[in-house]
Tab-separated table of C-alpha atoms in Angstrom:
chain	number	residue	atom	x	y	z
A	28	UNK	CA	172.136	226.227	55.953
A	29	UNK	CA	174.908	226.837	53.077
A	30	UNK	CA	173.050	229.075	50.772
A	31	UNK	CA	172.248	226.824	47.141
A	32	UNK	CA	170.459	231.174	45.607
A	33	UNK	CA	172.773	232.509	43.282
A	34	UNK	CA	174.134	236.162	44.529
A	35	UNK	CA	171.675	238.500	44.232
A	36	UNK	CA	171.858	242.159	42.520
A	37	UNK	CA	175.755	243.366	43.116
A	38	UNK	CA	176.000	245.550	45.977
A	39	UNK	CA	178.478	248.316	46.596
A	40	UNK	CA	181.081	246.799	49.391
A	41	UNK	CA	184.176	247.044	50.524
A	42	UNK	CA	187.148	244.198	51.506
A	43	UNK	CA	188.128	245.624	55.083
A	44	UNK	CA	190.855	242.958	55.264
A	45	UNK	CA	193.226	240.949	51.677
A	46	UNK	CA	196.317	239.698	51.259
A	47	UNK	CA	195.794	240.552	48.149
A	48	UNK	CA	199.436	241.299	47.327
A	49	UNK	CA	200.478	237.907	47.721
A	50	UNK	CA	202.498	236.105	45.039
A	51	UNK	CA	199.533	233.552	44.442
A	52	UNK	CA	198.323	236.473	43.071
A	53	UNK	CA	200.813	237.519	40.481
A	54	UNK	CA	199.460	235.553	38.036
A	55	UNK	CA	196.409	236.433	37.178
A	56	UNK	CA	195.966	240.128	40.350
A	57	UNK	CA	194.522	242.496	37.550
A	58	UNK	CA	191.245	239.778	35.836
A	59	UNK	CA	190.559	239.386	39.663
A	60	UNK	CA	190.329	243.003	39.701
A	61	UNK	CA	187.753	242.977	37.464
A	62	UNK	CA	185.927	240.351	38.208
A	63	UNK	CA	185.929	241.828	41.848
A	64	UNK	CA	184.798	245.273	40.024
A	65	UNK	CA	181.736	243.854	39.015
A	66	UNK	CA	180.917	241.996	42.270
A	67	UNK	CA	180.647	245.512	43.177
A	68	UNK	CA	183.965	245.420	45.856
A	69	UNK	CA	184.638	249.604	44.922
A	70	UNK	CA	187.572	249.417	47.884
A	71	UNK	CA	190.084	246.605	48.968
A	72	UNK	CA	192.110	247.091	52.210
A	73	UNK	CA	196.044	245.649	51.650
A	74	UNK	CA	197.017	244.007	55.305
A	75	UNK	CA	199.951	243.721	56.684
A	76	UNK	CA	202.378	240.797	58.829
A	77	UNK	CA	205.856	240.579	57.852
A	78	UNK	CA	208.559	244.102	57.940
A	79	UNK	CA	209.997	242.333	54.532
A	80	UNK	CA	206.545	242.843	52.647
A	81	UNK	CA	205.517	245.510	52.921
A	82	UNK	CA	207.493	247.717	50.255
A	83	UNK	CA	205.294	245.228	47.880
A	84	UNK	CA	201.913	245.822	49.551
A	85	UNK	CA	202.923	249.223	48.783
A	86	UNK	CA	203.905	248.666	45.139
A	87	UNK	CA	200.461	246.535	44.517
A	88	UNK	CA	198.364	249.368	46.175
A	89	UNK	CA	200.387	251.508	43.848
A	90	UNK	CA	199.952	249.222	40.864
A	91	UNK	CA	195.308	248.343	42.067
A	92	UNK	CA	195.107	251.780	41.934
A	93	UNK	CA	196.098	252.449	38.358
A	94	UNK	CA	194.412	249.336	36.805
A	95	UNK	CA	191.115	249.806	34.722
A	96	UNK	CA	187.972	247.536	35.457
A	97	UNK	CA	187.208	246.132	32.435
A	98	UNK	CA	183.430	246.548	33.185
A	99	UNK	CA	183.717	249.877	31.968
A	100	UNK	CA	185.846	249.790	29.371
A	101	UNK	CA	183.726	251.616	27.082
A	102	UNK	CA	183.258	255.011	28.776
A	103	UNK	CA	185.214	257.425	29.348
A	104	UNK	CA	187.773	256.645	30.768
A	105	UNK	CA	188.077	260.102	33.020
A	106	UNK	CA	185.337	259.709	34.621
A	107	UNK	CA	185.260	255.804	35.686
A	108	UNK	CA	184.241	254.134	39.051
A	109	UNK	CA	187.282	251.894	40.116
A	110	UNK	CA	188.261	249.829	43.181
A	111	UNK	CA	190.689	251.744	45.394
A	112	UNK	CA	192.966	250.075	47.280
A	113	UNK	CA	194.264	250.901	50.166
A	114	UNK	CA	197.639	249.182	52.566
A	115	UNK	CA	197.383	248.394	56.475
A	116	UNK	CA	201.043	248.046	57.672
A	117	UNK	CA	201.972	245.877	60.988
A	118	UNK	CA	203.617	242.802	62.241
A	119	UNK	CA	201.791	240.224	62.619
A	120	UNK	CA	201.596	238.079	66.359
A	121	UNK	CA	201.855	234.703	64.934
A	122	UNK	CA	205.504	235.569	63.474
A	123	UNK	CA	206.782	236.918	66.181
A	124	UNK	CA	210.011	235.417	66.859
A	125	UNK	CA	210.638	236.139	62.872
A	126	UNK	CA	209.773	240.599	64.151
A	127	UNK	CA	213.435	242.732	65.927
A	128	UNK	CA	212.854	246.051	67.790
A	129	UNK	CA	214.505	247.267	64.570
A	130	UNK	CA	211.247	246.140	62.401
A	131	UNK	CA	209.591	247.741	64.939
A	132	UNK	CA	211.266	251.152	64.615
A	133	UNK	CA	211.738	250.848	61.030
A	134	UNK	CA	207.815	250.676	60.892
A	135	UNK	CA	206.939	253.509	62.689
A	136	UNK	CA	209.589	255.921	59.705
A	137	UNK	CA	207.730	254.171	57.054
A	138	UNK	CA	204.026	255.305	58.901
A	139	UNK	CA	205.383	259.116	59.471
A	140	UNK	CA	206.102	259.100	55.595
A	141	UNK	CA	203.715	257.039	54.494
A	142	UNK	CA	201.348	256.681	55.606
A	143	UNK	CA	198.664	253.528	56.407
A	144	UNK	CA	195.084	253.245	56.407
A	145	UNK	CA	195.846	251.749	59.327
A	146	UNK	CA	198.631	249.361	61.875
A	147	UNK	CA	197.561	245.847	61.007
A	148	UNK	CA	197.050	243.171	61.886
A	149	UNK	CA	198.827	243.441	65.066
A	150	UNK	CA	197.391	241.389	68.371
A	151	UNK	CA	197.695	238.059	70.310
A	152	UNK	CA	198.090	234.129	68.971
A	153	UNK	CA	198.314	231.513	71.558
A	154	UNK	CA	197.278	229.091	68.249
A	155	UNK	CA	200.437	226.481	69.143
A	156	UNK	CA	201.728	225.540	72.058
A	157	UNK	CA	205.401	227.378	71.021
A	158	UNK	CA	202.598	230.746	70.502
A	159	UNK	CA	202.564	229.786	74.391
A	160	UNK	CA	205.797	229.235	75.469
A	161	UNK	CA	206.170	232.524	78.333
A	162	UNK	CA	209.156	234.251	76.625
A	163	UNK	CA	207.248	234.299	73.091
A	164	UNK	CA	204.325	235.399	74.653
A	165	UNK	CA	206.282	237.810	76.467
A	166	UNK	CA	207.382	238.881	73.214
A	167	UNK	CA	204.061	238.738	71.852
A	168	UNK	CA	202.719	241.370	74.409
A	169	UNK	CA	205.599	243.688	74.006
A	170	UNK	CA	205.142	244.271	70.424
A	171	UNK	CA	201.440	244.864	70.844
A	172	UNK	CA	201.737	247.275	72.863
A	173	UNK	CA	204.589	249.291	70.818
A	174	UNK	CA	202.029	249.015	67.922
A	175	UNK	CA	199.653	250.166	69.966
A	176	UNK	CA	201.454	252.927	70.868
A	177	UNK	CA	202.428	254.285	67.392
A	178	UNK	CA	198.613	254.128	66.304
A	179	UNK	CA	198.184	256.560	69.248
A	180	UNK	CA	201.227	258.471	68.417
A	181	UNK	CA	199.515	258.980	64.765
A	182	UNK	CA	195.845	259.028	65.216
A	183	UNK	CA	195.319	255.192	62.966
A	184	UNK	CA	193.638	252.245	62.935
A	185	UNK	CA	194.359	248.811	63.952
A	186	UNK	CA	193.105	245.604	62.534
A	187	UNK	CA	193.507	243.042	65.619
A	188	UNK	CA	194.172	240.180	64.753
A	189	UNK	CA	193.830	238.225	68.264
A	190	UNK	CA	193.741	234.387	68.584
A	191	UNK	CA	193.126	231.685	70.826
A	192	UNK	CA	193.972	234.414	73.894
A	193	UNK	CA	190.915	236.852	73.506
A	194	UNK	CA	191.211	237.677	77.555
A	195	UNK	CA	194.703	238.830	77.137
A	196	UNK	CA	193.964	240.670	74.553
A	197	UNK	CA	190.860	242.310	76.203
A	198	UNK	CA	192.976	243.160	78.633
A	199	UNK	CA	195.796	245.119	77.311
A	200	UNK	CA	193.541	246.719	75.328
A	201	UNK	CA	191.219	248.182	78.778
A	202	UNK	CA	194.976	249.939	79.958
A	203	UNK	CA	196.188	251.043	76.690
A	204	UNK	CA	195.821	254.534	75.859
A	205	UNK	CA	194.169	253.447	73.133
A	206	UNK	CA	190.685	254.356	72.435
A	207	UNK	CA	188.679	252.747	69.580
A	208	UNK	CA	186.204	254.842	70.268
A	209	UNK	CA	188.204	257.641	68.551
A	210	UNK	CA	190.467	255.983	66.060
A	211	UNK	CA	188.234	253.074	64.580
A	212	UNK	CA	189.949	249.781	64.384
A	213	UNK	CA	188.236	246.442	63.372
A	214	UNK	CA	188.763	242.486	65.717
A	215	UNK	CA	190.091	240.866	61.959
A	216	UNK	CA	188.021	237.341	61.321
A	217	UNK	CA	186.469	237.278	64.891
A	218	UNK	CA	186.599	234.047	66.561
A	219	UNK	CA	185.973	234.261	69.663
A	220	UNK	CA	183.357	233.988	71.851
A	221	UNK	CA	179.719	235.519	73.248
A	222	UNK	CA	180.543	237.662	76.009
A	223	UNK	CA	184.405	238.763	74.296
A	224	UNK	CA	182.479	239.663	70.479
A	225	UNK	CA	180.393	242.183	72.816
A	226	UNK	CA	183.833	243.081	75.052
A	227	UNK	CA	185.756	244.073	71.343
A	228	UNK	CA	182.011	245.716	70.523
A	229	UNK	CA	181.875	247.992	74.097
A	230	UNK	CA	185.293	248.747	73.462
A	231	UNK	CA	184.536	250.638	70.106
A	232	UNK	CA	185.901	247.489	67.538
A	233	UNK	CA	183.596	246.618	64.806
A	234	UNK	CA	184.043	242.651	64.123
A	235	UNK	CA	185.400	241.310	60.804
A	236	UNK	CA	182.606	238.897	59.604
A	237	UNK	CA	184.933	236.441	57.015
A	238	UNK	CA	184.086	233.949	55.089
A	239	UNK	CA	183.649	231.132	57.658
A	240	UNK	CA	180.254	232.808	58.606
A	241	UNK	CA	179.371	230.591	55.621
A	242	UNK	CA	179.790	227.391	57.228
A	243	UNK	CA	177.331	226.251	58.983
A	244	UNK	CA	178.875	223.721	60.869
A	245	UNK	CA	180.877	227.368	62.668
A	246	UNK	CA	178.499	227.586	65.753
A	247	UNK	CA	180.049	229.144	67.713
A	248	UNK	CA	180.693	231.529	65.438
A	249	UNK	CA	177.483	232.362	64.780
A	250	UNK	CA	176.078	233.021	68.204
A	251	UNK	CA	178.905	235.317	68.981
A	252	UNK	CA	177.812	237.677	65.708
A	253	UNK	CA	173.644	237.097	67.115
A	254	UNK	CA	175.186	238.175	70.799
A	255	UNK	CA	176.726	241.017	69.640
A	256	UNK	CA	174.474	242.405	66.775
A	257	UNK	CA	171.861	241.891	69.548
A	258	UNK	CA	173.105	243.679	71.681
A	259	UNK	CA	174.723	246.531	69.687
A	260	UNK	CA	172.912	246.340	66.039
A	261	UNK	CA	174.307	246.072	62.838
A	262	UNK	CA	176.610	248.875	63.012
A	263	UNK	CA	178.529	246.446	64.584
A	264	UNK	CA	179.946	244.339	61.615
A	265	UNK	CA	182.738	244.869	58.571
A	266	UNK	CA	182.757	241.730	56.188
A	267	UNK	CA	185.894	240.631	54.952
A	268	UNK	CA	187.201	238.323	52.666
A	269	UNK	CA	190.903	237.630	54.541
A	270	UNK	CA	191.609	235.921	50.973
A	271	UNK	CA	193.383	233.998	49.831
A	272	UNK	CA	192.627	232.413	53.208
A	273	UNK	CA	189.305	231.377	54.734
A	274	UNK	CA	187.350	230.806	51.352
A	275	UNK	CA	183.281	230.722	51.814
A	276	UNK	CA	182.261	227.265	51.203
A	277	UNK	CA	179.696	227.672	48.521
A	278	UNK	CA	183.371	228.379	46.886
A	279	UNK	CA	184.070	225.313	48.248
A	280	UNK	CA	181.028	223.290	46.350
A	281	UNK	CA	182.097	221.559	42.607
A	282	UNK	CA	178.899	223.720	41.210
A	283	UNK	CA	180.340	226.582	42.435
A	284	UNK	CA	179.383	229.350	39.946
A	285	UNK	CA	181.827	231.904	41.726
A	286	UNK	CA	184.401	233.799	40.160
A	287	UNK	CA	187.422	231.975	40.587
A	288	UNK	CA	187.894	228.623	39.058
A	289	UNK	CA	191.100	228.445	41.244
A	290	UNK	CA	188.218	228.385	45.026
A	291	UNK	CA	189.509	225.433	46.342
A	292	UNK	CA	192.601	226.629	46.577
A	293	UNK	CA	192.473	230.502	47.141
A	294	UNK	CA	190.008	232.703	48.301
A	295	UNK	CA	189.462	236.485	46.221
A	296	UNK	CA	187.412	239.678	46.745
A	297	UNK	CA	185.328	238.946	44.142
A	298	UNK	CA	183.869	236.212	46.737
A	299	UNK	CA	182.994	238.833	49.699
A	300	UNK	CA	179.313	238.620	48.564
A	301	UNK	CA	178.890	235.457	49.633
A	302	UNK	CA	179.924	236.810	52.897
A	303	UNK	CA	177.528	239.389	52.247
A	304	UNK	CA	174.379	237.302	51.666
A	305	UNK	CA	175.484	234.525	54.285
A	306	UNK	CA	175.763	237.526	56.556
A	307	UNK	CA	172.396	238.280	55.798
A	308	UNK	CA	170.484	235.400	56.050
A	309	UNK	CA	171.794	234.301	59.591
A	310	UNK	CA	170.873	237.457	60.801
A	311	UNK	CA	167.330	238.369	59.145
A	312	UNK	CA	168.967	241.126	57.156
A	313	UNK	CA	167.846	241.491	53.683
A	314	UNK	CA	171.062	242.189	51.501
A	315	UNK	CA	170.865	246.121	50.548
A	316	UNK	CA	170.030	247.388	53.786
A	317	UNK	CA	172.661	245.038	54.783
A	318	UNK	CA	175.318	246.148	52.750
A	319	UNK	CA	174.376	249.555	52.932
A	320	UNK	CA	175.379	249.852	56.976
A	321	UNK	CA	178.179	247.858	56.735
A	322	UNK	CA	179.915	250.205	54.301
A	323	UNK	CA	178.320	252.518	56.753
A	324	UNK	CA	180.327	250.466	59.525
A	325	UNK	CA	183.801	250.095	57.795
A	326	UNK	CA	184.233	254.132	57.026
A	327	UNK	CA	183.802	253.985	60.710
A	328	UNK	CA	185.843	251.695	61.030
A	329	UNK	CA	188.701	252.668	59.352
A	330	UNK	CA	188.387	256.816	59.477
A	331	UNK	CA	186.659	257.432	56.183
A	332	UNK	CA	183.864	259.534	54.560
A	333	UNK	CA	183.510	257.453	51.473
A	334	UNK	CA	180.128	257.570	49.605
A	335	UNK	CA	177.884	254.804	49.283
A	336	UNK	CA	177.548	254.847	45.357
A	337	UNK	CA	175.748	253.784	42.837
A	338	UNK	CA	176.973	250.085	41.479
């Protein structure tokens, strides 16, 4: 069932995966930050996929961290709460043919100088026929392992992008020195089955839940999330928008009450509460309890100690 509810009260939320540095947000990024703050978003992570955009991401992080939300404009500026932005950098497997060894070296140097919150998004992807070509897939695996090495060296969590290659990714992770129980980590936009969901959680990863969970037809995903929670509790989940993609189904309706009127074309951080609400309904867990647990799960996955704030 698609929820017909309006959003409940505002809860503090962490958007663990965004591409909010993308040019599609250039015209109104500041307004969208204000809307996200009003909807409870207190931290968001900008996640990388290509070396050519890493500098843009750091610049966007710096810009966002200077913005003052309009919802607090009449408050003493010295005491303002605002959204904090963080950057993760990584070489995405879907763009493997664009990546080079030079990019790996440059990324490693950048991490040493400008420590990101995580390495990502990294992993394996065989969504298209060309990505399944042996030479291409071999390069994906090589870059995946190299970036896991960097994460171990710098003691950073990773954000996984795994699509139609869960068994291969699990095999690499089980054999590698990277330990998500120690370093944290997120299986971003999880899309595998029930057994794969439980396998990633057993390795120490949180499962990233996007707006896909709002679609009642996403039965495989819903079963997988349910199975993981039945085995490991709601402690195994985090939520994300993956904006500008993965728009919640509530925001694709003509009579929607979502923050962004361009919601058919792009997802935005202010839509994150719809993921919370749909997950709450699916798991039969109150939004109050779920929101607070998701906050702590996100901190655990990212190795942060952010206090759960009042809204």
